[in-house]
């Protein structure tokens, strides 16, 4: 069955050429020039390619609205906004990937393919893990600030209020909390959470940590809980 891609891009030239190329790659494509209809329609599709600067709504708000309904739906942002802030905003709103315009179409196709494979794996994995008796080993974790992670229900009280965690977010957080005060290597996290057989990049872990800092750190520039160990991975501390 053809995979269905929702494309939201208000620049007609880019939208047309992307639609053509995606169709040639055997995807079924719906191209929209505005963001709001995407929030209504996304569940009929397998993946969303989303521009941020849209005539009707900020793309980041589209991501947030979709994440409220579906923590797992694959979203790739394509944007000419390339500052660190936009990247962090997009990813912390819940996008899975971010490409800065102009980008290579080949690279976009590669990422789409990879994300669809990952998605399939997630869905299968979710069922087994969510129903497994040993999840979660830690049912709830509370920071000294009062912010909380409820692993059993995949929810968290964050600086942005109460949110639904994606399954992967919950797994990565759980692993870090379980190994508190120990350096966790990116490679170990990838192997434990995604298995060895997937081409998930170590950058994926960094993107997760960017989100976690947004959720739980008062000063994301000077993290006290999610500490980077350069060249190795991350160290989680519950107390500063
Ligand atoms: Ca635009």
PDB file of C-alpha atoms and ligand atoms in Angstrom:
ATOM      1  CA  UNK A   1       0.000   0.000   0.000  1.00  0.00           C
ATOM      2  CA  UNK A   2       1.209   3.493  -0.814  1.00  0.00           C
ATOM      3  CA  UNK A   3       2.321   5.600   2.115  1.00  0.00           C
ATOM      4  CA  UNK A   4       0.447   8.852   2.395  1.00  0.00           C
ATOM      5  CA  UNK A   5       2.300  12.100   2.900  1.00  0.00           C
ATOM      6  CA  UNK A   6       0.760  15.381   3.928  1.00  0.00           C
ATOM      7  CA  UNK A   7       2.738  18.355   2.667  1.00  0.00           C
ATOM      8  CA  UNK A   8       2.087  21.817   4.076  1.00  0.00           C
ATOM      9  CA  UNK A   9       3.978  24.463   2.133  1.00  0.00           C
ATOM     10  CA  UNK A  10       2.630  27.795   0.959  1.00  0.00           C
ATOM     11  CA  UNK A  11       5.296  28.506  -1.625  1.00  0.00           C
ATOM     12  CA  UNK A  12       3.742  27.165  -4.871  1.00  0.00           C
ATOM     13  CA  UNK A  13       6.992  26.317  -6.673  1.00  0.00           C
ATOM     14  CA  UNK A  14       8.430  24.326  -3.829  1.00  0.00           C
ATOM     15  CA  UNK A  15       5.090  22.679  -3.101  1.00  0.00           C
ATOM     16  CA  UNK A  16       4.649  21.619  -6.736  1.00  0.00           C
ATOM     17  CA  UNK A  17       8.126  20.251  -7.175  1.00  0.00           C
ATOM     18  CA  UNK A  18       8.032  18.371  -3.873  1.00  0.00           C
ATOM     19  CA  UNK A  19       4.630  16.912  -4.724  1.00  0.00           C
ATOM     20  CA  UNK A  20       5.932  15.685  -8.082  1.00  0.00           C
ATOM     21  CA  UNK A  21       9.032  14.125  -6.634  1.00  0.00           C
ATOM     22  CA  UNK A  22       7.156  12.433  -3.803  1.00  0.00           C
ATOM     23  CA  UNK A  23       4.633  11.064  -6.288  1.00  0.00           C
ATOM     24  CA  UNK A  24       7.495   9.724  -8.413  1.00  0.00           C
ATOM     25  CA  UNK A  25       8.798   7.974  -5.298  1.00  0.00           C
ATOM     26  CA  UNK A  26       5.455   6.249  -5.095  1.00  0.00           C
ATOM     27  CA  UNK A  27       3.969   8.191  -2.223  1.00  0.00           C
ATOM     28  CA  UNK A  28       0.447   9.493  -2.214  1.00  0.00           C
ATOM     29  CA  UNK A  29       0.644  13.223  -1.547  1.00  0.00           C
ATOM     30  CA  UNK A  30      -1.784  15.879  -0.454  1.00  0.00           C
ATOM     31  CA  UNK A  31      -0.331  19.372  -0.705  1.00  0.00           C
ATOM     32  CA  UNK A  32      -1.846  22.124   1.412  1.00  0.00           C
ATOM     33  CA  UNK A  33      -0.910  25.794   1.441  1.00  0.00           C
ATOM     34  CA  UNK A  34      -2.222  26.472   4.948  1.00  0.00           C
ATOM     35  CA  UNK A  35      -1.677  24.873   8.334  1.00  0.00           C
ATOM     36  CA  UNK A  36      -5.100  24.647   9.946  1.00  0.00           C
ATOM     37  CA  UNK A  37      -6.554  21.973   7.623  1.00  0.00           C
ATOM     38  CA  UNK A  38      -3.502  19.821   8.402  1.00  0.00           C
ATOM     39  CA  UNK A  39      -4.545  19.645  12.059  1.00  0.00           C
ATOM     40  CA  UNK A  40      -7.922  18.284  10.938  1.00  0.00           C
ATOM     41  CA  UNK A  41      -6.651  15.862   8.317  1.00  0.00           C
ATOM     42  CA  UNK A  42      -3.311  14.531   9.552  1.00  0.00           C
ATOM     43  CA  UNK A  43      -4.691  11.289  10.949  1.00  0.00           C
ATOM     44  CA  UNK A  44      -5.496  10.119   7.427  1.00  0.00           C
ATOM     45  CA  UNK A  45      -1.761  10.295   6.573  1.00  0.00           C
ATOM     46  CA  UNK A  46       1.458   8.528   7.547  1.00  0.00           C
ATOM     47  CA  UNK A  47       3.780  11.518   7.767  1.00  0.00           C
ATOM     48  CA  UNK A  48       3.729  15.311   7.688  1.00  0.00           C
ATOM     49  CA  UNK A  49       6.253  17.554   5.932  1.00  0.00           C
ATOM     50  CA  UNK A  50       5.644  21.008   7.356  1.00  0.00           C
ATOM     51  CA  UNK A  51       6.790  24.527   6.577  1.00  0.00           C
ATOM     52  CA  UNK A  52       6.896  26.856   9.601  1.00  0.00           C
ATOM     53  CA  UNK A  53       5.988  30.196   8.067  1.00  0.00           C
ATOM     54  CA  UNK A  54       2.437  29.807   6.869  1.00  0.00           C
ATOM     55  CA  UNK A  55      -0.219  32.371   6.008  1.00  0.00           C
ATOM     56  CA  UNK A  56      -2.784  31.247   8.599  1.00  0.00           C
ATOM     57  CA  UNK A  57      -0.939  29.811  11.590  1.00  0.00           C
ATOM     58  CA  UNK A  58       2.598  29.322  12.878  1.00  0.00           C
ATOM     59  CA  UNK A  59       3.900  25.874  11.931  1.00  0.00           C
ATOM     60  CA  UNK A  60       5.051  25.358  15.522  1.00  0.00           C
ATOM     61  CA  UNK A  61       1.407  25.606  16.608  1.00  0.00           C
ATOM     62  CA  UNK A  62       0.491  22.976  14.032  1.00  0.00           C
ATOM     63  CA  UNK A  63       3.085  20.665  15.606  1.00  0.00           C
ATOM     64  CA  UNK A  64       1.710  21.328  19.095  1.00  0.00           C
ATOM     65  CA  UNK A  65      -1.890  20.712  18.041  1.00  0.00           C
ATOM     66  CA  UNK A  66      -0.936  17.430  16.381  1.00  0.00           C
ATOM     67  CA  UNK A  67       1.123  16.314  19.381  1.00  0.00           C
ATOM     68  CA  UNK A  68      -1.879  16.873  21.640  1.00  0.00           C
ATOM     69  CA  UNK A  69      -3.775  14.325  19.599  1.00  0.00           C
ATOM     70  CA  UNK A  70      -0.968  11.988  18.642  1.00  0.00           C
ATOM     71  CA  UNK A  71       2.384  11.732  20.424  1.00  0.00           C
ATOM     72  CA  UNK A  72       3.773   9.446  17.700  1.00  0.00           C
ATOM     73  CA  UNK A  73       2.813  10.992  14.377  1.00  0.00           C
ATOM     74  CA  UNK A  74       5.987  11.607  12.290  1.00  0.00           C
ATOM     75  CA  UNK A  75       6.628  15.273  11.512  1.00  0.00           C
ATOM     76  CA  UNK A  76       9.485  16.742   9.487  1.00  0.00           C
ATOM     77  CA  UNK A  77       9.834  20.510   9.528  1.00  0.00           C
ATOM     78  CA  UNK A  78      11.207  22.256   6.448  1.00  0.00           C
ATOM     79  CA  UNK A  79      11.919  25.882   7.131  1.00  0.00           C
ATOM     80  CA  UNK A  80      13.989  28.832   6.112  1.00  0.00           C
ATOM     81  CA  UNK A  81      14.010  29.884   9.747  1.00  0.00           C
ATOM     82  CA  UNK A  82      17.347  28.462  10.716  1.00  0.00           C
ATOM     83  CA  UNK A  83      18.246  30.044  14.030  1.00  0.00           C
ATOM     84  CA  UNK A  84      18.971  27.819  16.995  1.00  0.00           C
ATOM     85  CA  UNK A  85      15.777  29.142  18.621  1.00  0.00           C
ATOM     86  CA  UNK A  86      13.564  28.000  15.761  1.00  0.00           C
ATOM     87  CA  UNK A  87      15.180  24.603  15.747  1.00  0.00           C
ATOM     88  CA  UNK A  88      14.702  24.211  19.483  1.00  0.00           C
ATOM     89  CA  UNK A  89      11.142  25.521  19.275  1.00  0.00           C
ATOM     90  CA  UNK A  90      10.234  23.152  16.488  1.00  0.00           C
ATOM     91  CA  UNK A  91      11.796  20.135  18.117  1.00  0.00           C
ATOM     92  CA  UNK A  92      10.547  20.875  21.603  1.00  0.00           C
ATOM     93  CA  UNK A  93       7.038  21.311  20.221  1.00  0.00           C
ATOM     94  CA  UNK A  94       7.443  17.701  19.141  1.00  0.00           C
ATOM     95  CA  UNK A  95       8.704  17.622  15.557  1.00  0.00           C
ATOM     96  CA  UNK A  96      10.896  14.605  14.850  1.00  0.00           C
ATOM     97  CA  UNK A  97      13.231  16.218  12.390  1.00  0.00           C
ATOM     98  CA  UNK A  98      14.122  19.630  11.005  1.00  0.00           C
ATOM     99  CA  UNK A  99      15.584  20.633   7.648  1.00  0.00           C
ATOM    100  CA  UNK A 100      16.708  24.123   6.774  1.00  0.00           C
ATOM    101  CA  UNK A 101      15.880  25.533   3.333  1.00  0.00           C
ATOM    102  CA  UNK A 102      17.370  25.194   0.858  1.00  0.00           C
ATOM    103  CA  UNK A 103      17.754  21.469   1.473  1.00  0.00           C
ATOM    104  CA  UNK A 104      18.682  18.523  -0.661  1.00  0.00           C
ATOM    105  CA  UNK A 105      15.620  16.659  -1.934  1.00  0.00           C
ATOM    106  CA  UNK A 106      17.588  13.422  -1.761  1.00  0.00           C
ATOM    107  CA  UNK A 107      18.249  14.030   1.907  1.00  0.00           C
ATOM    108  CA  UNK A 108      14.577  14.752   2.547  1.00  0.00           C
ATOM    109  CA  UNK A 109      13.540  11.540   0.784  1.00  0.00           C
ATOM    110  CA  UNK A 110      16.064   9.617   2.833  1.00  0.00           C
ATOM    111  CA  UNK A 111      14.737  11.034   6.067  1.00  0.00           C
ATOM    112  CA  UNK A 112      11.137  10.370   5.087  1.00  0.00           C
ATOM    113  CA  UNK A 113      11.954   6.760   4.277  1.00  0.00           C
ATOM    114  CA  UNK A 114      13.882   6.316   7.494  1.00  0.00           C
ATOM    115  CA  UNK A 115      11.135   7.866   9.582  1.00  0.00           C
ATOM    116  CA  UNK A 116       8.451   5.650   8.084  1.00  0.00           C
ATOM    117  CA  UNK A 117      10.542   2.572   8.874  1.00  0.00           C
ATOM    118  CA  UNK A 118      11.064   3.831  12.398  1.00  0.00           C
ATOM    119  CA  UNK A 119       7.357   4.547  12.771  1.00  0.00           C
ATOM    120  CA  UNK A 120       6.471   0.987  11.907  1.00  0.00           C
ATOM    121  CA  UNK A 121       9.008  -0.229  14.429  1.00  0.00           C
ATOM    122  CA  UNK A 122       7.658   2.168  17.102  1.00  0.00           C
ATOM    123  CA  UNK A 123       4.107   0.995  16.684  1.00  0.00           C
ATOM    124  CA  UNK A 124       5.030  -2.665  17.011  1.00  0.00           C
ATOM    125  CA  UNK A 125       7.406  -1.919  19.855  1.00  0.00           C
ATOM    126  CA  UNK A 126       4.806   0.182  21.664  1.00  0.00           C
ATOM    127  CA  UNK A 127       2.361  -2.636  21.928  1.00  0.00           C
ATOM    128  CA  UNK A 128       4.900  -5.031  23.363  1.00  0.00           C
ATOM    129  CA  UNK A 129       6.425  -2.520  25.775  1.00  0.00           C
ATOM    130  CA  UNK A 130       3.199  -0.913  26.937  1.00  0.00           C
ATOM    131  CA  UNK A 131       1.784  -4.304  27.759  1.00  0.00           C
ATOM    132  CA  UNK A 132       4.970  -5.626  29.297  1.00  0.00           C
ATOM    133  CA  UNK A 133       4.943  -6.379  32.999  1.00  0.00           C
ATOM    134  CA  UNK A 134       8.305  -4.767  33.711  1.00  0.00           C
ATOM    135  CA  UNK A 135       7.302  -1.315  32.433  1.00  0.00           C
ATOM    136  CA  UNK A 136       7.855   0.957  34.198  1.00  0.00           C
ATOM    137  CA  UNK A 137      10.400  -0.065  36.818  1.00  0.00           C
ATOM    138  CA  UNK A 138      10.083   3.429  38.265  1.00  0.00           C
ATOM    139  CA  UNK A 139       6.447   4.494  38.129  1.00  0.00           C
ATOM    140  CA  UNK A 140       6.903   8.136  39.046  1.00  0.00           C
ATOM    141  CA  UNK A 141       9.800  10.537  39.442  1.00  0.00           C
ATOM    142  CA  UNK A 142       9.702  13.939  41.097  1.00  0.00           C
ATOM    143  CA  UNK A 143      12.242  16.748  40.723  1.00  0.00           C
ATOM    144  CA  UNK A 144      13.057  18.941  43.759  1.00  0.00           C
ATOM    145  CA  UNK A 145      11.190  21.723  41.899  1.00  0.00           C
ATOM    146  CA  UNK A 146       7.997  19.670  42.105  1.00  0.00           C
ATOM    147  CA  UNK A 147       7.960  18.877  38.366  1.00  0.00           C
ATOM    148  CA  UNK A 148       7.065  15.243  37.829  1.00  0.00           C
ATOM    149  CA  UNK A 149       7.324  12.395  35.381  1.00  0.00           C
ATOM    150  CA  UNK A 150       4.547   9.826  35.518  1.00  0.00           C
ATOM    151  CA  UNK A 151       6.081   6.942  33.584  1.00  0.00           C
ATOM    152  CA  UNK A 152       3.177   4.583  34.099  1.00  0.00           C
ATOM    153  CA  UNK A 153       0.790   6.940  32.303  1.00  0.00           C
ATOM    154  CA  UNK A 154       3.268   8.568  29.869  1.00  0.00           C
ATOM    155  CA  UNK A 155       2.604  12.026  31.284  1.00  0.00           C
ATOM    156  CA  UNK A 156       4.719  14.768  32.835  1.00  0.00           C
ATOM    157  CA  UNK A 157       4.252  17.977  34.774  1.00  0.00           C
ATOM    158  CA  UNK A 158       6.637  20.317  33.000  1.00  0.00           C
ATOM    159  CA  UNK A 159       7.441  24.008  32.936  1.00  0.00           C
ATOM    160  CA  UNK A 160       4.936  24.163  30.045  1.00  0.00           C
ATOM    161  CA  UNK A 161       2.228  22.479  32.109  1.00  0.00           C
ATOM    162  CA  UNK A 162       1.025  18.898  31.958  1.00  0.00           C
ATOM    163  CA  UNK A 163       1.929  17.116  28.742  1.00  0.00           C
ATOM    164  CA  UNK A 164       1.658  13.683  27.175  1.00  0.00           C
ATOM    165  CA  UNK A 165       5.086  12.126  26.676  1.00  0.00           C
ATOM    166  CA  UNK A 166       5.815  10.218  23.519  1.00  0.00           C
ATOM    167  CA  UNK A 167       6.710   6.611  24.180  1.00  0.00           C
ATOM    168  CA  UNK A 168      10.305   7.252  23.164  1.00  0.00           C
ATOM    169  CA  UNK A 169      10.546  10.297  25.408  1.00  0.00           C
ATOM    170  CA  UNK A 170       9.325   8.213  28.320  1.00  0.00           C
ATOM    171  CA  UNK A 171      11.829   5.420  27.585  1.00  0.00           C
ATOM    172  CA  UNK A 172      14.794   7.770  27.266  1.00  0.00           C
ATOM    173  CA  UNK A 173      13.795   9.648  30.443  1.00  0.00           C
ATOM    174  CA  UNK A 174      13.239   6.409  32.305  1.00  0.00           C
ATOM    175  CA  UNK A 175      16.663   5.160  31.341  1.00  0.00           C
ATOM    176  CA  UNK A 176      18.354   8.397  32.437  1.00  0.00           C
ATOM    177  CA  UNK A 177      16.467   8.442  35.753  1.00  0.00           C
ATOM    178  CA  UNK A 178      17.244   4.799  36.377  1.00  0.00           C
ATOM    179  CA  UNK A 179      20.950   5.470  35.872  1.00  0.00           C
ATOM    180  CA  UNK A 180      20.977   8.686  37.867  1.00  0.00           C
ATOM    181  CA  UNK A 181      24.439  10.097  38.613  1.00  0.00           C
ATOM    182  CA  UNK A 182      26.028   7.834  36.022  1.00  0.00           C
ATOM    183  CA  UNK A 183      27.208   8.852  32.599  1.00  0.00           C
ATOM    184  CA  UNK A 184      25.017   7.231  29.961  1.00  0.00           C
ATOM    185  CA  UNK A 185      26.584   6.902  26.525  1.00  0.00           C
ATOM    186  CA  UNK A 186      24.499   7.926  23.505  1.00  0.00           C
ATOM    187  CA  UNK A 187      25.279   4.603  21.866  1.00  0.00           C
ATOM    188  CA  UNK A 188      23.959   2.662  24.862  1.00  0.00           C
ATOM    189  CA  UNK A 189      20.737   4.642  24.835  1.00  0.00           C
ATOM    190  CA  UNK A 190      20.290   4.061  21.120  1.00  0.00           C
ATOM    191  CA  UNK A 191      20.931   0.357  21.506  1.00  0.00           C
ATOM    192  CA  UNK A 192      18.587  -0.025  24.499  1.00  0.00           C
ATOM    193  CA  UNK A 193      15.734   2.031  23.132  1.00  0.00           C
ATOM    194  CA  UNK A 194      15.905   1.638  19.387  1.00  0.00           C
ATOM    195  CA  UNK A 195      17.768  -1.637  19.117  1.00  0.00           C
ATOM    196  CA  UNK A 196      20.824  -2.202  16.970  1.00  0.00           C
ATOM    197  CA  UNK A 197      19.110  -2.793  13.681  1.00  0.00           C
ATOM    198  CA  UNK A 198      17.868   0.739  12.981  1.00  0.00           C
ATOM    199  CA  UNK A 199      19.679   3.613  11.424  1.00  0.00           C
ATOM    200  CA  UNK A 200      18.848   6.073  14.174  1.00  0.00           C
ATOM    201  CA  UNK A 201      21.469   8.767  14.503  1.00  0.00           C
ATOM    202  CA  UNK A 202      23.084   9.777  17.769  1.00  0.00           C
ATOM    203  CA  UNK A 203      21.746  13.261  17.043  1.00  0.00           C
ATOM    204  CA  UNK A 204      18.304  11.857  17.822  1.00  0.00           C
ATOM    205  CA  UNK A 205      19.311  11.543  21.466  1.00  0.00           C
ATOM    206  CA  UNK A 206      20.547  15.128  21.477  1.00  0.00           C
ATOM    207  CA  UNK A 207      17.177  16.269  20.153  1.00  0.00           C
ATOM    208  CA  UNK A 208      15.426  14.442  22.971  1.00  0.00           C
ATOM    209  CA  UNK A 209      17.656  16.072  25.560  1.00  0.00           C
ATOM    210  CA  UNK A 210      16.937  19.497  24.054  1.00  0.00           C
ATOM    211  CA  UNK A 211      13.249  18.787  24.684  1.00  0.00           C
ATOM    212  CA  UNK A 212      13.815  17.472  28.215  1.00  0.00           C
ATOM    213  CA  UNK A 213      15.681  20.625  29.158  1.00  0.00           C
ATOM    214  CA  UNK A 214      12.772  22.689  27.882  1.00  0.00           C
ATOM    215  CA  UNK A 215      10.406  20.612  29.978  1.00  0.00           C
ATOM    216  CA  UNK A 216      12.356  20.542  33.224  1.00  0.00           C
ATOM    217  CA  UNK A 217      15.251  23.021  33.343  1.00  0.00           C
ATOM    218  CA  UNK A 218      14.770  26.594  34.553  1.00  0.00           C
ATOM    219  CA  UNK A 219      17.806  27.661  32.559  1.00  0.00           C
ATOM    220  CA  UNK A 220      18.284  25.515  29.475  1.00  0.00           C
ATOM    221  CA  UNK A 221      21.657  27.159  28.860  1.00  0.00           C
ATOM    222  CA  UNK A 222      22.924  26.006  32.258  1.00  0.00           C
ATOM    223  CA  UNK A 223      21.261  22.641  32.772  1.00  0.00           C
ATOM    224  CA  UNK A 224      21.336  21.176  36.277  1.00  0.00           C
ATOM    225  CA  UNK A 225      19.635  17.874  35.567  1.00  0.00           C
ATOM    226  CA  UNK A 226      20.449  16.892  31.968  1.00  0.00           C
ATOM    227  CA  UNK A 227      24.172  17.426  31.740  1.00  0.00           C
ATOM    228  CA  UNK A 228      26.139  16.916  28.538  1.00  0.00           C
ATOM    229  CA  UNK A 229      29.298  14.855  28.788  1.00  0.00           C
ATOM    230  CA  UNK A 230      31.107  15.963  25.682  1.00  0.00           C
ATOM    231  CA  UNK A 231      31.900  13.188  23.261  1.00  0.00           C
ATOM    232  CA  UNK A 232      30.226  10.556  25.422  1.00  0.00           C
ATOM    233  CA  UNK A 233      26.630  11.196  26.322  1.00  0.00           C
ATOM    234  CA  UNK A 234      24.578  12.478  29.217  1.00  0.00           C
ATOM    235  CA  UNK A 235      24.555  12.538  32.973  1.00  0.00           C
ATOM    236  CA  UNK A 236      21.268  12.838  34.798  1.00  0.00           C
ATOM    237  CA  UNK A 237      21.145  14.382  38.260  1.00  0.00           C
ATOM    238  CA  UNK A 238      17.924  14.867  40.178  1.00  0.00           C
ATOM    239  CA  UNK A 239      19.457  17.383  42.569  1.00  0.00           C
ATOM    240  CA  UNK A 240      21.748  20.166  41.506  1.00  0.00           C
TER     241      UNK A 240
HETATM  242 CA1  LIG B   1       6.267  29.580   4.021  1.00  0.00          CA
END
